[in-house]
Coordinates of C-alpha atoms and ligand atoms in Angstrom, one line a residue:
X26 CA 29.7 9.7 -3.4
X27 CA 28.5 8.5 0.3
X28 CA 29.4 10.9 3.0
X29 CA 32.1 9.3 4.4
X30 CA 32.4 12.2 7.5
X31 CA 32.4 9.4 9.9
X32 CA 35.7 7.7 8.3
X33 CA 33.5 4.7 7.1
X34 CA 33.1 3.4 4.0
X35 CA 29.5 1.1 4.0
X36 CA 30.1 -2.7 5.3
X37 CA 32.0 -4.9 2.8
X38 CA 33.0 -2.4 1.1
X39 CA 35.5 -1.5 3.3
X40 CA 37.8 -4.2 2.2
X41 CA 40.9 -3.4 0.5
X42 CA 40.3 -1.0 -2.6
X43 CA 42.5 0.5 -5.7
X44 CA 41.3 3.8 -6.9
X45 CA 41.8 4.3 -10.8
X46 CA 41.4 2.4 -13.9
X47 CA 42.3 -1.0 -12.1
X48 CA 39.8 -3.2 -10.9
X49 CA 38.9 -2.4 -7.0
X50 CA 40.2 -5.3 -4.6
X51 CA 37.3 -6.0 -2.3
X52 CA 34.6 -7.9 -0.8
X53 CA 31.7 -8.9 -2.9
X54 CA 28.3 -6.6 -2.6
X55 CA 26.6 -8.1 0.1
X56 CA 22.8 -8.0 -0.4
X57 CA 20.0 -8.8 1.7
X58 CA 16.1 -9.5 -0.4
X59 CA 13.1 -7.7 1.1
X60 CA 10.4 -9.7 -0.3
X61 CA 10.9 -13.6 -1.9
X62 CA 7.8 -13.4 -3.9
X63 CA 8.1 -13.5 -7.9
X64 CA 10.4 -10.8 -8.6
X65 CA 12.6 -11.6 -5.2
X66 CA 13.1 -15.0 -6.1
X67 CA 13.7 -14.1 -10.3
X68 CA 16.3 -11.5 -8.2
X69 CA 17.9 -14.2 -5.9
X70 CA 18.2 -16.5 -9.4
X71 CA 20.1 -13.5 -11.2
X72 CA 21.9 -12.6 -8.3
X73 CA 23.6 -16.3 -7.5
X74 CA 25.2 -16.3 -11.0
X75 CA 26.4 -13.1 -10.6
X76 CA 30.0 -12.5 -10.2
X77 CA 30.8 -9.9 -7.3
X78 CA 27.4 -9.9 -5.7
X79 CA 26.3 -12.0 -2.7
X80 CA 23.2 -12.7 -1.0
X81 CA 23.5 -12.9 2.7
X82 CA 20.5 -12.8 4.0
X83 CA 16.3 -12.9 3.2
X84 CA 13.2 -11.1 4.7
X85 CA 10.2 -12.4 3.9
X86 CA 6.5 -12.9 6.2
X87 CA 5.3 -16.2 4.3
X88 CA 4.3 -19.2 6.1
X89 CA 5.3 -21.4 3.7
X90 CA 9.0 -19.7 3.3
X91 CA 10.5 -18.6 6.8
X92 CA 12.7 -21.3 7.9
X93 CA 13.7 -22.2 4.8
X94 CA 17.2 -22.1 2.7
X95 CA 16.9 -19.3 0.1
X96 CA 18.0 -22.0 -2.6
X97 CA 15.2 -24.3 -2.2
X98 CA 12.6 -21.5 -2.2
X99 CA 13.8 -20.3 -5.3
X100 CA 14.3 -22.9 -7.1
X101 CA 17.9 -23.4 -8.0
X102 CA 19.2 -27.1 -6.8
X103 CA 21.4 -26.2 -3.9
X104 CA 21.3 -25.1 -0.1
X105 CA 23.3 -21.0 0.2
X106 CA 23.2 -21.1 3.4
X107 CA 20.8 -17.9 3.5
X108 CA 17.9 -19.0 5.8
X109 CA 15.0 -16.8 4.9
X110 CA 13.6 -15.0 8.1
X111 CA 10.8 -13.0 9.2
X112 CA 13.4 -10.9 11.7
X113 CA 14.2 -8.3 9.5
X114 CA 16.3 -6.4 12.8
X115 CA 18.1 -9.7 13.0
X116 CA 18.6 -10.5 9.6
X117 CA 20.1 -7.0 9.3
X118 CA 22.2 -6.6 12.2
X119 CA 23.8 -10.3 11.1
X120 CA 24.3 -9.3 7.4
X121 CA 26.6 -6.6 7.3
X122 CA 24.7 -5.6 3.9
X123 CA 25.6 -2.8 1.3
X124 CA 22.0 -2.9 -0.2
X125 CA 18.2 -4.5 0.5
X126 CA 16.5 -5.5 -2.4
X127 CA 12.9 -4.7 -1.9
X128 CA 10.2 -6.4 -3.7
X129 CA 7.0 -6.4 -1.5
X130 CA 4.1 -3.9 -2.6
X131 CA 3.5 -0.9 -4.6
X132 CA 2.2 1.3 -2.1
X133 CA 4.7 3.9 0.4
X134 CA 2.7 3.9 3.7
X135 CA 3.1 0.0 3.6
X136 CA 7.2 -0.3 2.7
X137 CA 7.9 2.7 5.2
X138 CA 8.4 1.1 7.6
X139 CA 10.5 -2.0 6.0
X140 CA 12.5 0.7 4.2
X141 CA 13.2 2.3 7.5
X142 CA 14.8 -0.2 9.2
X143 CA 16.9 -1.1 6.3
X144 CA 18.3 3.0 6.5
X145 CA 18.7 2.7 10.6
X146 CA 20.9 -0.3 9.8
X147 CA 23.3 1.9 7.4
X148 CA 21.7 -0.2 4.0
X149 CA 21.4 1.4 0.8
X150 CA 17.4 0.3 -0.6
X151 CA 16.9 -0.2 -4.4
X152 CA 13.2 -1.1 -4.0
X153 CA 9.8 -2.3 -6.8
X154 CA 7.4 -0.1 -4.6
X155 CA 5.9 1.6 -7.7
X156 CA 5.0 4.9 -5.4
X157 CA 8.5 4.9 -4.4
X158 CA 9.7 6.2 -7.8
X159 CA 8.0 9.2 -7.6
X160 CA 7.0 9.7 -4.1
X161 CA 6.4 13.0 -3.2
X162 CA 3.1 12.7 -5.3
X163 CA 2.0 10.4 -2.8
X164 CA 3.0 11.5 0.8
X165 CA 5.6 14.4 0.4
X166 CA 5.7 14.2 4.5
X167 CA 6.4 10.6 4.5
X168 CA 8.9 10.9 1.2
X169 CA 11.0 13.6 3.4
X170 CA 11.1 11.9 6.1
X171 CA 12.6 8.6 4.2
X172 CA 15.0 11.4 2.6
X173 CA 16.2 13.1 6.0
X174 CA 16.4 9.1 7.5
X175 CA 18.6 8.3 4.4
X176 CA 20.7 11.3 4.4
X177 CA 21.6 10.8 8.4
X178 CA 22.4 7.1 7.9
X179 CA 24.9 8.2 5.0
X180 CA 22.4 6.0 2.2
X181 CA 20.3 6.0 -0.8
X182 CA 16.8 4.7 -1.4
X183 CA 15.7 4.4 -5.0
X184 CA 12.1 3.2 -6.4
X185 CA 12.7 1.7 -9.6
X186 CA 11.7 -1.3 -11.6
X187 CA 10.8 -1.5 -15.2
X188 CA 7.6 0.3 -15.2
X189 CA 7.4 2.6 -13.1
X190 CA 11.6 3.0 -13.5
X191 CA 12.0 2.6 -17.1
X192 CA 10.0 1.9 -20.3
X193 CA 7.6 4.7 -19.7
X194 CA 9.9 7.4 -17.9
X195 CA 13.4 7.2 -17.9
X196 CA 14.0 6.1 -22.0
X197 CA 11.1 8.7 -23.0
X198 CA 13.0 11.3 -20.7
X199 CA 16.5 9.6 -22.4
X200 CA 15.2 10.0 -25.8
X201 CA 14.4 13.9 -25.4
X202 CA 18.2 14.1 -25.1
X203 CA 18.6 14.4 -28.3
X204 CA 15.6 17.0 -29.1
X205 CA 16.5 20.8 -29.4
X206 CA 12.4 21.6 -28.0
X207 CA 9.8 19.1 -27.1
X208 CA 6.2 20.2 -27.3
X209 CA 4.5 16.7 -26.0
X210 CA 5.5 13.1 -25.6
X211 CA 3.6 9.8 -25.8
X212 CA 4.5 6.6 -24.9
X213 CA 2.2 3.3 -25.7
X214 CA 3.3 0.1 -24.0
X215 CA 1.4 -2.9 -25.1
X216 CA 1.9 -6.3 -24.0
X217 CA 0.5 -9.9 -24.4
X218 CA -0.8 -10.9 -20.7
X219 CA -0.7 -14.5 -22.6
X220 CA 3.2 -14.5 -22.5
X221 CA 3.2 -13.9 -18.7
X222 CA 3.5 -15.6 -15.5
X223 CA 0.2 -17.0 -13.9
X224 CA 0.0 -14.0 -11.6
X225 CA 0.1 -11.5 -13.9
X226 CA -2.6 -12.8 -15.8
X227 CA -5.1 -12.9 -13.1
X228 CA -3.5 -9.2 -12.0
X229 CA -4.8 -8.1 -15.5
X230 CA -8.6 -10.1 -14.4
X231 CA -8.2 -12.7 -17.9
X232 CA -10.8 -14.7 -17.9
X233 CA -13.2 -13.3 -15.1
X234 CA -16.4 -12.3 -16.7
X235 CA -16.9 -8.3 -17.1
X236 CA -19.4 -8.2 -13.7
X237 CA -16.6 -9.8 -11.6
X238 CA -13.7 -7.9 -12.5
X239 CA -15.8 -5.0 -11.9
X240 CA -16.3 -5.9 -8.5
X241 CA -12.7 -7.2 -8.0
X242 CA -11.9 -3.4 -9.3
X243 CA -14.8 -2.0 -6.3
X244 CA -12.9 -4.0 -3.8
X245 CA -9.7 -3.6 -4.9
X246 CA -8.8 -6.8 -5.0
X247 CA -7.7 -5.9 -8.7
X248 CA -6.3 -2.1 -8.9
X249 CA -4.6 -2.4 -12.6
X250 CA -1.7 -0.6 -13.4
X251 CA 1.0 1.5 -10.6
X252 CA 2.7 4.3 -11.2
X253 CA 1.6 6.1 -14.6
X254 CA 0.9 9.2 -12.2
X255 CA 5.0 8.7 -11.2
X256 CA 5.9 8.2 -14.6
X257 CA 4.3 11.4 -15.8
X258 CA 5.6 13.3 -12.8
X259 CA 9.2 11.9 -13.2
X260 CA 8.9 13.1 -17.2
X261 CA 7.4 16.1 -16.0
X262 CA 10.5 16.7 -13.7
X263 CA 13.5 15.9 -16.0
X264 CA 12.3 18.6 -18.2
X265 CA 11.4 21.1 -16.0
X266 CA 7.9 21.6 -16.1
X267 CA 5.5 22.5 -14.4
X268 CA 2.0 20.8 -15.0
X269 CA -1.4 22.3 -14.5
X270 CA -3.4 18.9 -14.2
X271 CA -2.0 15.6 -14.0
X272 CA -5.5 12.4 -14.7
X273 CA -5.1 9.3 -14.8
X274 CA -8.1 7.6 -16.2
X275 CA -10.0 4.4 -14.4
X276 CA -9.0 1.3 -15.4
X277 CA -10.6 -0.4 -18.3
X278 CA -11.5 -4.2 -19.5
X279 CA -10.8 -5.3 -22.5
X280 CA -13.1 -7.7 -23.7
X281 CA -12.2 -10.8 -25.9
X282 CA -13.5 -11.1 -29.3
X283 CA -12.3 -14.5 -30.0
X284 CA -10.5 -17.4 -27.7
X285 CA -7.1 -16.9 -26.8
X286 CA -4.5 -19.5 -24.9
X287 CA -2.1 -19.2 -22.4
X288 CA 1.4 -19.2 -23.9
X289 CA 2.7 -19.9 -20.6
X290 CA 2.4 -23.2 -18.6
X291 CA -0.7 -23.8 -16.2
X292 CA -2.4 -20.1 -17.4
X293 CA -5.4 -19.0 -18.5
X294 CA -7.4 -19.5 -21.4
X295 CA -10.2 -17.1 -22.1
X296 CA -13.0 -17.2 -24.8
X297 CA -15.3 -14.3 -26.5
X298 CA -17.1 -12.4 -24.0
X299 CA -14.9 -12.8 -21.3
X300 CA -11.9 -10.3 -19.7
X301 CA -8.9 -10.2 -21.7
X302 CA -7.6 -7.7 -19.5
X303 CA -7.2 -4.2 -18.8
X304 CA -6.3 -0.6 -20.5
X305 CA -5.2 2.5 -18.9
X306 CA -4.3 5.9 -19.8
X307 CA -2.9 8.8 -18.0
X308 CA -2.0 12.4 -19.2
X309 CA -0.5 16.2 -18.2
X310 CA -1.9 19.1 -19.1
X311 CA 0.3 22.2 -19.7
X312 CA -0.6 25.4 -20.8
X313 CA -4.2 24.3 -21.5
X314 CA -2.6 21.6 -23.8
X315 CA -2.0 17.7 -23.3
X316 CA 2.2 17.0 -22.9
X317 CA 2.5 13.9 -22.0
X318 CA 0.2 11.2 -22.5
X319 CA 1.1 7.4 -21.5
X320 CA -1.3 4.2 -22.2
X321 CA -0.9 1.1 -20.8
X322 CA -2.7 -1.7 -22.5
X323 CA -2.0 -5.4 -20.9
X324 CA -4.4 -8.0 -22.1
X325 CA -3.9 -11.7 -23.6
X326 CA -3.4 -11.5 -27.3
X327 CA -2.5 -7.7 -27.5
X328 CA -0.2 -7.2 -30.0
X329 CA 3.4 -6.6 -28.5
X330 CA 5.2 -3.1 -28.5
X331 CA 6.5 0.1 -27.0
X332 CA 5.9 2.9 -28.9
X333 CA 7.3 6.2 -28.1
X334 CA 6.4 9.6 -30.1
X335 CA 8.0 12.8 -28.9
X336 CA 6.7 16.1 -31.0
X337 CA 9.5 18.6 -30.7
X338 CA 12.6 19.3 -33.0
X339 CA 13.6 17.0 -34.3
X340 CA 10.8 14.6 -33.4
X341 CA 11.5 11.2 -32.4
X342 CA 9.0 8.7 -33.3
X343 CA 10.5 4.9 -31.8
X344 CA 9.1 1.5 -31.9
X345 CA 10.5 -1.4 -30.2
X346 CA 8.7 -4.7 -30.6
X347 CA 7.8 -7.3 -28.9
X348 CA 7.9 -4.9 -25.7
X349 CA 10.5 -5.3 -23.1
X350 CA 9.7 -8.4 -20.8
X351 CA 8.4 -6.9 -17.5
X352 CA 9.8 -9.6 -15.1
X353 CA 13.3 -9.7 -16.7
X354 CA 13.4 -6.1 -17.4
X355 CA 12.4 -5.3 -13.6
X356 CA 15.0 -7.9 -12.1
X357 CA 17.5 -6.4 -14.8
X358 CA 16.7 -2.0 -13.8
X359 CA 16.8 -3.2 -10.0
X360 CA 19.8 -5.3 -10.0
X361 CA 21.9 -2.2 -12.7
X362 CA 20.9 0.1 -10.1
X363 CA 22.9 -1.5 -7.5
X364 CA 26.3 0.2 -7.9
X365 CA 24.7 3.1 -9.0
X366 CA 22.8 3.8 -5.8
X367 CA 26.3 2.9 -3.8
X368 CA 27.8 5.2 -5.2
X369 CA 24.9 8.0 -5.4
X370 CA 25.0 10.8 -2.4
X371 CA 22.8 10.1 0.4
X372 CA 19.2 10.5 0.5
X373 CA 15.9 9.4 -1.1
X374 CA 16.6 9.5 -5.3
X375 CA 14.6 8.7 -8.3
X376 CA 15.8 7.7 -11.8
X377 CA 16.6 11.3 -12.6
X378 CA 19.1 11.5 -9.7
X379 CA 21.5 8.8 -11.2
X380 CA 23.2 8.5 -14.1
X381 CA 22.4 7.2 -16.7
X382 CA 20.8 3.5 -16.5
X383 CA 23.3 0.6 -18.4
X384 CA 24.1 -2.6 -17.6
X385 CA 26.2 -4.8 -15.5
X386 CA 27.9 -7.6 -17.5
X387 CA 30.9 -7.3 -15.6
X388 CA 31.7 -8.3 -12.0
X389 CA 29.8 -6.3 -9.6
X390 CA 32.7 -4.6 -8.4
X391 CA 34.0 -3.1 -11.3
X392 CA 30.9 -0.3 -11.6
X393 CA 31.5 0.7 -7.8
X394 CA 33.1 4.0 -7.3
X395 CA 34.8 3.9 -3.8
Ligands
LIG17 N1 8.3 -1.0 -10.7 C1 8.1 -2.0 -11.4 O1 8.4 -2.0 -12.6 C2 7.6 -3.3 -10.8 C3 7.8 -4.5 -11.5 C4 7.4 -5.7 -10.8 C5 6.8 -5.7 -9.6 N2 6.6 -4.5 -9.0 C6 5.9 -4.5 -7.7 O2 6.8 -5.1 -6.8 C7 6.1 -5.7 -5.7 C8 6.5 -7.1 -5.6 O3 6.1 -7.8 -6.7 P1 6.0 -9.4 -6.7 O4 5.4 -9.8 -8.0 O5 7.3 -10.0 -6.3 O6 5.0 -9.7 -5.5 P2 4.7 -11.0 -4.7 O7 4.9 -12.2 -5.6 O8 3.4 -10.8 -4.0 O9 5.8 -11.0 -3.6 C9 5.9 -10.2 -2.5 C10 6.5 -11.0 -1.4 O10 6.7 -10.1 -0.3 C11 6.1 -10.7 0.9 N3 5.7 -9.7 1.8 C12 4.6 -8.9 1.8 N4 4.6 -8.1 2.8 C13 5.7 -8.3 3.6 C14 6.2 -7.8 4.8 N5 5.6 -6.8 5.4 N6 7.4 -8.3 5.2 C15 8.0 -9.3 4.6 N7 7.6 -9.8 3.4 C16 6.4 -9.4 2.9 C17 5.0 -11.5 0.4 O11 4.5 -12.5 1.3 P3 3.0 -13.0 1.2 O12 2.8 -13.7 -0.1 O13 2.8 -13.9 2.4 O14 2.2 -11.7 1.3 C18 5.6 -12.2 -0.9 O15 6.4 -13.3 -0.6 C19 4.6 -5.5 -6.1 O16 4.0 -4.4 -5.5 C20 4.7 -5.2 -7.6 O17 3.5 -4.5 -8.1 C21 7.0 -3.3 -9.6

C-alpha cells in the first residue's frame, strides 16, 4: 500500500471507494503518456478501449506532434480532447494523474529527469526505459536517488516492458517456482525481424550491407539489444545469488543466405549477402560455472520461439512458439502493471517487487487495492 501518512489517497482515486469483495466506486485511473512514439501511441490505442482507465494528458518533444489532439496522432478516428504538449510541468499540474506512462528511451541518465518530475507531481511511473528495470547496475547513485524521490512523494517507479520486464526475466524467475534446486538457466528468444514494424527492422540493421552496420554499431547509431545485463541481474536477484562475473557479448550480424521479404507493409526486403540482423548473448558466472545464459537472436526469417531450459530438480525445459509479440506484449506488461504499481509501497521497484504479473481483462478499477 501507498503511505497514506498525509490523509491522501493519490488524485482520482480519492473518489468514493468500497473496501471488500465489491467492486470499488471511483473515478477512472487517470493516465498521462510520456512519449507518443510507437509504443506510446500502440499504449494510447489499448488504453481508449479500456474500461476504467483514462488518458488525460500527453508529453511528447516532436515537431510534428505538439499541438495536436492525441486521437489524430494515434490514429484512432476521433478528437479526446488530450492536446499532446511539450510542458510536461503543465501537463502534470493540469492532469491530476495516478500514473505516467513512459515510453521514450532505454537509457536512465536520459529519463531521470522526465521521471523526476512525474514523482515531484505525486505520479506513480510504469516506464519502457530498459535500464530502468534493473537500475542499480547502471547508476546505483542516480537509482537511489529516484528511490528516496519516490518514497518522499508517497509513489512507485517501475521499468518494465516485455523484454527487459518479462520473456527473459520474470517467467524464467516464475518458472523456478516450481523447482526444489536450480543449478543454471537459459533462456533463447528468437524472433522474425520480418513480422515487425518498419523500425524494428532497421533497429536490427536488415538490409544494410555488413561494412555499414558495422559502422552504424561504431557510432551507435545501432546499439542492438537493451537490458540482457538487467535481465540477468533481476534472475540473479530473485534467487539470491550472488554472481562473480556478469558479460554480455558484442553484438553480432547475421548474414542472409537467401532473400527474405518483409511480412509487414512498406519493410524491408533483403537478399544473400546482406544483414539479416543481429545476435546477442549474455551470461553469469557463479562459482567458476556459467548460471544463467540468455541469447537474443532478432533477424528477418529466424525461426520463431522462446525457449527456456532450467537444470535443477525437477528441470524445466519450455518452449513457446511463435515467441511473444514484442510490441503487444510490451503495451500488454506496461499497461498490467498499472494497478499493480498503485497499489505497491513507495519507492523505485522492479518486477520482483510486485506480485505476480496477470492480466487486466476487467475494468481498471477492479485490480486497485485502495
Ligand atoms: N522494455 C521493453 O520491453 C521495451 C519494449 C519496447 C520499447 N522499449 C523502449 O522504449 C523506448 C520507447 O520505444 P518507442 O519504440 O516508442 O520509441 P520511439 O518510437 O522513438 O518513441 C519515443 C517518443 O518519445 C519522444 N521523446 C524522446 N525524448 C523525449 C523527451 N525528452 N521528452 C518528450 N518526448 C521525448 C520521441 O520524440 P522524437 O521522435 O522527436 O525523438 C518519440 O516521439 C525505447 O527506448 C525502446 O527501446 C522497451
Amino acid at each position: 500500500m501507498h503511505d497514506l501518512e498525509d490523509g491522501c489517497l493519490p488524485n482520482a482515486l480519492s473518489a468514493v471507494i468500497t473496501y471488500g469483495s465489491e467492486a470499488r466506486e471511483m473515478g477512472k485511473v487517470r493516465v498521462v503518456l510520456f512519449g507518443v512514439g510507437a509504443m506510446g501511441r500502440r499504449m494510447a490505442r489499448f488504453l481508449i478501449e479500456k474500461e476504467g482507465a483514462e488518458i488525460v494528458g500527453a508529453i511528447d518533444i516532436s515537431k510534428d506532434k505538439v499541438g495536436r489532439d492525441l486521437g489524430e496522432v494515434v490514429g484512432v478516428n476521433k478528437t479526446l480532447g488530450v492536446e499532446i504538449s511539450n510542458d510536461t510541468n503543465a501537463v502534470l499540474s493540469k492532469a491530476k494523474a495516478d500514473v505516467m506512462l513512459h515510453t521514450t528511451t532505454s537509457f536512465l541518465k536520459h529519463v531521470y529527469p522526465q521521471i523526476a518530475k512525474a514523482l515531484e507531481h505525486g505520479v506513480n511511473v510504469v516506464s519502457t526505459c530498459e535500464e530502468l528495470s534493473y537500475p542499480y547496475i547502471v547508476d546505483e547513485p542516480l537509482a537511489r536517488k529516484i528511490d528516496e524521490m519516490a518514497r518522499r512523494h508517497g509513489v512507485t517507479v517501475l521499468g518494465t516492458g516485455v523484454n527487459p520486464g518479462f520473456a527473459m526475466d520474470t517467467l524464467p524467475i516464475t518458472l523456478t517456482g516450481a523447482c526444489q534446486k536450480v543449478k543454471a538457466i537459459s533462456v533463447t528468444r528468437s524472433l522474425d525481424a520480418a513480422n515487425r514494424r518498419v523500425p524494428f527492422q532497421k533497429k536490427v540493421g536488415a538490409g544494410l550491407s555488413p561494412q555499414d552496420l558495422e559502422q552504424k554499431l561504431e557510432e551507435r547509431e545501432i546499439t542492438g539489444h537493451v537490458g540482457l545485463e538487467q535481465s540477468i541481474n533481476l534472475i540473479a536477484s530473485a534467487l539470491g545469488w550472488e554472481l562473480e562475473d556478469v558479460k554480455v557479448a558484442p553484438v553480432e550480424p547475421v548474414i542472409a543466405e537467401r532473400r527474405v521479404a518483409s511480412k509487414v507493409k512498406g519493410g524491408v526486403t533483403i537478399e544473400a549477402g546482406q544483414v539479416a540482423g543481429l545476435k546477442q548473448s549474455g551470461w553469469a558466472i557463479k562459482e567458476g560455472k556459467r548460471v544463467i545464459t540468455l541469447d537474443m537472436q532478432m533477424y528477418m526469417g529466424a525461426e520463431e520461439y522462446e525457449l527456456y531450459k532450467i537444470e535443477g530438480v525437477p528441470p524445466i525445459n519450455m518452449k513457446n512458439t511463435p515467441c511473444m509479440q514484442g510490441d503487444l506484449s510490451t503495451v500488454a506488461v506496461i499497461v498490467n502493471s498499472i494497478p499493480k504499481v498503485i497499489n505497491a509501497p513507495p519507492g523505485l521497484v522492479t518486477m520482483m517487487d510486485l506480485p505476480i504479473p496477470s492480466a487486466t481483462p476487467e475494468d481498471m478499477r477492479k485490480y486497485i487495492k485502495k
